[in-house]
């Protein structure tokens, strides 16, 4: 999306009659490439701090999760972006990065939104010599993903 092969000429004449001419050529930057999204999952409420790695990432890039813009994007360097996920619906979504020049790269199904665990109440019948008693049992299930994060962010 640049001006590959374009040549711009600048000229200036000075009062003494000397003319200067300069040429500048422009080339497209290296293509954008994405490698990883870490962690690869987070809650449907959003707010997960995610590291996106790749090559030739650019300052001013925009990131989407399933087409929804990230809540925040921080350019670390040409190989890393840190973003905050927006709210989403349960399931895997594509993660896309669009450079300021409009170049876009997508990792299909790279992030999975998971619903927060639900508490379930179930009744358990306990029999003993004097009769039947009902006992309430509550269980919670959760999934956890952890990764070291640079505290300097």
PDB file of C-alpha atoms in Angstrom, residues 13-148:
ATOM      1  CA  UNK A  13      17.047  27.804  -7.418  1.00  0.00           C
ATOM      2  CA  UNK A  14      19.103  30.169  -5.320  1.00  0.00           C
ATOM      3  CA  UNK A  15      19.507  33.925  -5.936  1.00  0.00           C
ATOM      4  CA  UNK A  16      23.046  33.333  -7.152  1.00  0.00           C
ATOM      5  CA  UNK A  17      21.680  31.245 -10.025  1.00  0.00           C
ATOM      6  CA  UNK A  18      22.715  27.828  -8.692  1.00  0.00           C
ATOM      7  CA  UNK A  19      20.027  25.158  -8.981  1.00  0.00           C
ATOM      8  CA  UNK A  20      19.867  22.087  -6.756  1.00  0.00           C
ATOM      9  CA  UNK A  21      17.927  18.933  -7.651  1.00  0.00           C
ATOM     10  CA  UNK A  22      17.348  15.987  -5.326  1.00  0.00           C
ATOM     11  CA  UNK A  23      15.517  12.694  -5.906  1.00  0.00           C
ATOM     12  CA  UNK A  24      13.970  10.472  -3.274  1.00  0.00           C
ATOM     13  CA  UNK A  25      12.533   7.026  -3.928  1.00  0.00           C
ATOM     14  CA  UNK A  26       9.985   5.302  -1.711  1.00  0.00           C
ATOM     15  CA  UNK A  27       9.509   1.565  -1.209  1.00  0.00           C
ATOM     16  CA  UNK A  28       6.756  -0.391   0.499  1.00  0.00           C
ATOM     17  CA  UNK A  29       7.569  -1.422   4.072  1.00  0.00           C
ATOM     18  CA  UNK A  30       8.043  -5.098   4.857  1.00  0.00           C
ATOM     19  CA  UNK A  31       4.701  -6.974   4.963  1.00  0.00           C
ATOM     20  CA  UNK A  32       2.825  -7.345   8.231  1.00  0.00           C
ATOM     21  CA  UNK A  33       2.847 -10.883   9.698  1.00  0.00           C
ATOM     22  CA  UNK A  34       1.136 -12.201  12.857  1.00  0.00           C
ATOM     23  CA  UNK A  35       2.451 -15.133  14.908  1.00  0.00           C
ATOM     24  CA  UNK A  36       0.708 -15.544  18.277  1.00  0.00           C
ATOM     25  CA  UNK A  37      -2.055 -14.262  20.530  1.00  0.00           C
ATOM     26  CA  UNK A  38      -1.383 -14.888  24.218  1.00  0.00           C
ATOM     27  CA  UNK A  39      -3.294 -15.764  26.267  1.00  0.00           C
ATOM     28  CA  UNK A  40      -5.568 -17.438  23.715  1.00  0.00           C
ATOM     29  CA  UNK A  41      -8.703 -17.164  25.871  1.00  0.00           C
ATOM     30  CA  UNK A  42     -10.509 -14.788  28.179  1.00  0.00           C
ATOM     31  CA  UNK A  43     -13.932 -13.982  29.644  1.00  0.00           C
ATOM     32  CA  UNK A  44     -16.856 -12.777  27.521  1.00  0.00           C
ATOM     33  CA  UNK A  45     -16.873  -9.576  29.620  1.00  0.00           C
ATOM     34  CA  UNK A  46     -13.601  -8.549  27.933  1.00  0.00           C
ATOM     35  CA  UNK A  47     -10.771  -6.759  29.695  1.00  0.00           C
ATOM     36  CA  UNK A  48      -8.105  -9.433  29.107  1.00  0.00           C
ATOM     37  CA  UNK A  49      -4.579  -8.091  28.544  1.00  0.00           C
ATOM     38  CA  UNK A  50      -3.339  -9.869  25.394  1.00  0.00           C
ATOM     39  CA  UNK A  51       0.094  -9.906  23.766  1.00  0.00           C
ATOM     40  CA  UNK A  52       0.123 -10.157  19.958  1.00  0.00           C
ATOM     41  CA  UNK A  53       3.433 -11.082  18.380  1.00  0.00           C
ATOM     42  CA  UNK A  54       4.498 -10.933  14.770  1.00  0.00           C
ATOM     43  CA  UNK A  55       6.766  -9.095  12.384  1.00  0.00           C
ATOM     44  CA  UNK A  56       6.671  -5.559  11.026  1.00  0.00           C
ATOM     45  CA  UNK A  57       3.940  -4.398  13.412  1.00  0.00           C
ATOM     46  CA  UNK A  58       3.481  -0.635  13.226  1.00  0.00           C
ATOM     47  CA  UNK A  59       2.725   2.245  15.558  1.00  0.00           C
ATOM     48  CA  UNK A  60      -0.906   3.276  15.115  1.00  0.00           C
ATOM     49  CA  UNK A  61      -2.129  -0.219  14.213  1.00  0.00           C
ATOM     50  CA  UNK A  62      -5.707  -1.148  15.058  1.00  0.00           C
ATOM     51  CA  UNK A  63      -6.750  -4.535  16.440  1.00  0.00           C
ATOM     52  CA  UNK A  64     -10.128  -6.286  16.320  1.00  0.00           C
ATOM     53  CA  UNK A  65     -11.471  -9.409  18.007  1.00  0.00           C
ATOM     54  CA  UNK A  66     -14.227 -10.925  15.916  1.00  0.00           C
ATOM     55  CA  UNK A  67     -14.616  -7.552  14.190  1.00  0.00           C
ATOM     56  CA  UNK A  68     -14.942  -5.560  17.437  1.00  0.00           C
ATOM     57  CA  UNK A  69     -12.160  -3.020  18.121  1.00  0.00           C
ATOM     58  CA  UNK A  70      -9.853  -3.688  21.071  1.00  0.00           C
ATOM     59  CA  UNK A  71     -10.433  -1.419  24.075  1.00  0.00           C
ATOM     60  CA  UNK A  72      -6.764  -0.328  24.072  1.00  0.00           C
ATOM     61  CA  UNK A  73      -3.752  -0.951  21.815  1.00  0.00           C
ATOM     62  CA  UNK A  74      -0.167  -0.356  22.924  1.00  0.00           C
ATOM     63  CA  UNK A  75       2.670  -0.552  20.397  1.00  0.00           C
ATOM     64  CA  UNK A  76       5.697  -2.125  22.090  1.00  0.00           C
ATOM     65  CA  UNK A  77       7.922  -2.638  19.045  1.00  0.00           C
ATOM     66  CA  UNK A  78       7.828  -4.085  15.513  1.00  0.00           C
ATOM     67  CA  UNK A  79       7.338  -7.549  17.009  1.00  0.00           C
ATOM     68  CA  UNK A  80       4.778  -6.929  19.777  1.00  0.00           C
ATOM     69  CA  UNK A  81       1.462  -5.221  20.485  1.00  0.00           C
ATOM     70  CA  UNK A  82      -0.370  -5.346  23.818  1.00  0.00           C
ATOM     71  CA  UNK A  83      -4.117  -4.963  23.701  1.00  0.00           C
ATOM     72  CA  UNK A  84      -7.172  -5.174  25.942  1.00  0.00           C
ATOM     73  CA  UNK A  85      -9.997  -7.357  24.639  1.00  0.00           C
ATOM     74  CA  UNK A  86     -13.474  -5.935  24.122  1.00  0.00           C
ATOM     75  CA  UNK A  87     -16.540  -7.823  25.361  1.00  0.00           C
ATOM     76  CA  UNK A  88     -17.517 -10.705  23.065  1.00  0.00           C
ATOM     77  CA  UNK A  89     -19.738 -13.728  22.728  1.00  0.00           C
ATOM     78  CA  UNK A  90     -18.667 -17.205  23.782  1.00  0.00           C
ATOM     79  CA  UNK A  91     -16.505 -19.027  21.240  1.00  0.00           C
ATOM     80  CA  UNK A  92     -13.451 -18.591  19.028  1.00  0.00           C
ATOM     81  CA  UNK A  93     -12.964 -15.338  17.088  1.00  0.00           C
ATOM     82  CA  UNK A  94     -10.505 -14.050  14.515  1.00  0.00           C
ATOM     83  CA  UNK A  95      -7.896 -11.514  15.650  1.00  0.00           C
ATOM     84  CA  UNK A  96      -7.019  -8.907  13.021  1.00  0.00           C
ATOM     85  CA  UNK A  97      -4.365  -6.211  12.968  1.00  0.00           C
ATOM     86  CA  UNK A  98      -4.653  -3.323  10.508  1.00  0.00           C
ATOM     87  CA  UNK A  99      -1.655  -1.064   9.951  1.00  0.00           C
ATOM     88  CA  UNK A 100      -2.032   2.708   9.525  1.00  0.00           C
ATOM     89  CA  UNK A 101      -1.568   2.231   5.749  1.00  0.00           C
ATOM     90  CA  UNK A 102      -4.535  -0.190   5.639  1.00  0.00           C
ATOM     91  CA  UNK A 103      -2.599  -3.462   5.402  1.00  0.00           C
ATOM     92  CA  UNK A 104      -4.478  -6.175   7.327  1.00  0.00           C
ATOM     93  CA  UNK A 105      -3.400  -9.552   8.697  1.00  0.00           C
ATOM     94  CA  UNK A 106      -5.698 -12.026  10.493  1.00  0.00           C
ATOM     95  CA  UNK A 107      -5.175 -15.046  12.726  1.00  0.00           C
ATOM     96  CA  UNK A 108      -8.319 -17.181  12.359  1.00  0.00           C
ATOM     97  CA  UNK A 109      -9.902 -18.359  15.605  1.00  0.00           C
ATOM     98  CA  UNK A 110      -6.894 -17.117  17.588  1.00  0.00           C
ATOM     99  CA  UNK A 111      -8.838 -15.970  20.674  1.00  0.00           C
ATOM    100  CA  UNK A 112     -11.630 -17.794  22.493  1.00  0.00           C
ATOM    101  CA  UNK A 113     -14.166 -16.055  24.691  1.00  0.00           C
ATOM    102  CA  UNK A 114     -15.324 -18.215  27.612  1.00  0.00           C
ATOM    103  CA  UNK A 115     -18.334 -17.656  29.837  1.00  0.00           C
ATOM    104  CA  UNK A 116     -17.697 -17.191  33.526  1.00  0.00           C
ATOM    105  CA  UNK A 117     -18.427 -20.365  35.491  1.00  0.00           C
ATOM    106  CA  UNK A 118     -21.953 -20.739  36.796  1.00  0.00           C
ATOM    107  CA  UNK A 119     -22.815 -22.056  40.234  1.00  0.00           C
ATOM    108  CA  UNK A 120     -25.259 -24.913  40.179  1.00  0.00           C
ATOM    109  CA  UNK A 121     -27.429 -26.018  43.039  1.00  0.00           C
ATOM    110  CA  UNK A 122     -28.230 -29.686  43.127  1.00  0.00           C
ATOM    111  CA  UNK A 123     -30.056 -31.789  45.655  1.00  0.00           C
ATOM    112  CA  UNK A 124     -28.626 -35.016  46.959  1.00  0.00           C
ATOM    113  CA  UNK A 125     -30.878 -37.410  48.789  1.00  0.00           C
ATOM    114  CA  UNK A 126     -29.216 -39.055  51.774  1.00  0.00           C
ATOM    115  CA  UNK A 127     -30.889 -42.106  53.272  1.00  0.00           C
ATOM    116  CA  UNK A 128     -30.353 -43.326  56.782  1.00  0.00           C
ATOM    117  CA  UNK A 129     -32.250 -45.331  59.300  1.00  0.00           C
ATOM    118  CA  UNK A 130     -34.502 -42.436  60.372  1.00  0.00           C
ATOM    119  CA  UNK A 131     -35.590 -41.411  56.866  1.00  0.00           C
ATOM    120  CA  UNK A 132     -34.415 -39.221  53.993  1.00  0.00           C
ATOM    121  CA  UNK A 133     -32.668 -35.874  54.348  1.00  0.00           C
ATOM    122  CA  UNK A 134     -31.997 -33.373  51.546  1.00  0.00           C
ATOM    123  CA  UNK A 135     -28.531 -31.818  51.410  1.00  0.00           C
ATOM    124  CA  UNK A 136     -27.678 -28.822  49.198  1.00  0.00           C
ATOM    125  CA  UNK A 137     -24.370 -29.169  47.339  1.00  0.00           C
ATOM    126  CA  UNK A 138     -22.830 -26.253  45.425  1.00  0.00           C
ATOM    127  CA  UNK A 139     -19.973 -26.767  42.962  1.00  0.00           C
ATOM    128  CA  UNK A 140     -17.977 -24.339  40.863  1.00  0.00           C
ATOM    129  CA  UNK A 141     -16.018 -25.150  37.730  1.00  0.00           C
ATOM    130  CA  UNK A 142     -13.443 -22.838  36.212  1.00  0.00           C
ATOM    131  CA  UNK A 143     -10.765 -22.756  33.548  1.00  0.00           C
ATOM    132  CA  UNK A 144      -7.520 -20.932  34.213  1.00  0.00           C
ATOM    133  CA  UNK A 145      -4.747 -19.829  31.881  1.00  0.00           C
ATOM    134  CA  UNK A 146      -1.672 -18.117  33.231  1.00  0.00           C
ATOM    135  CA  UNK A 147       1.385 -16.546  31.690  1.00  0.00           C
ATOM    136  CA  UNK A 148       4.152 -14.305  32.942  1.00  0.00           C
TER     137      UNK A 148
END
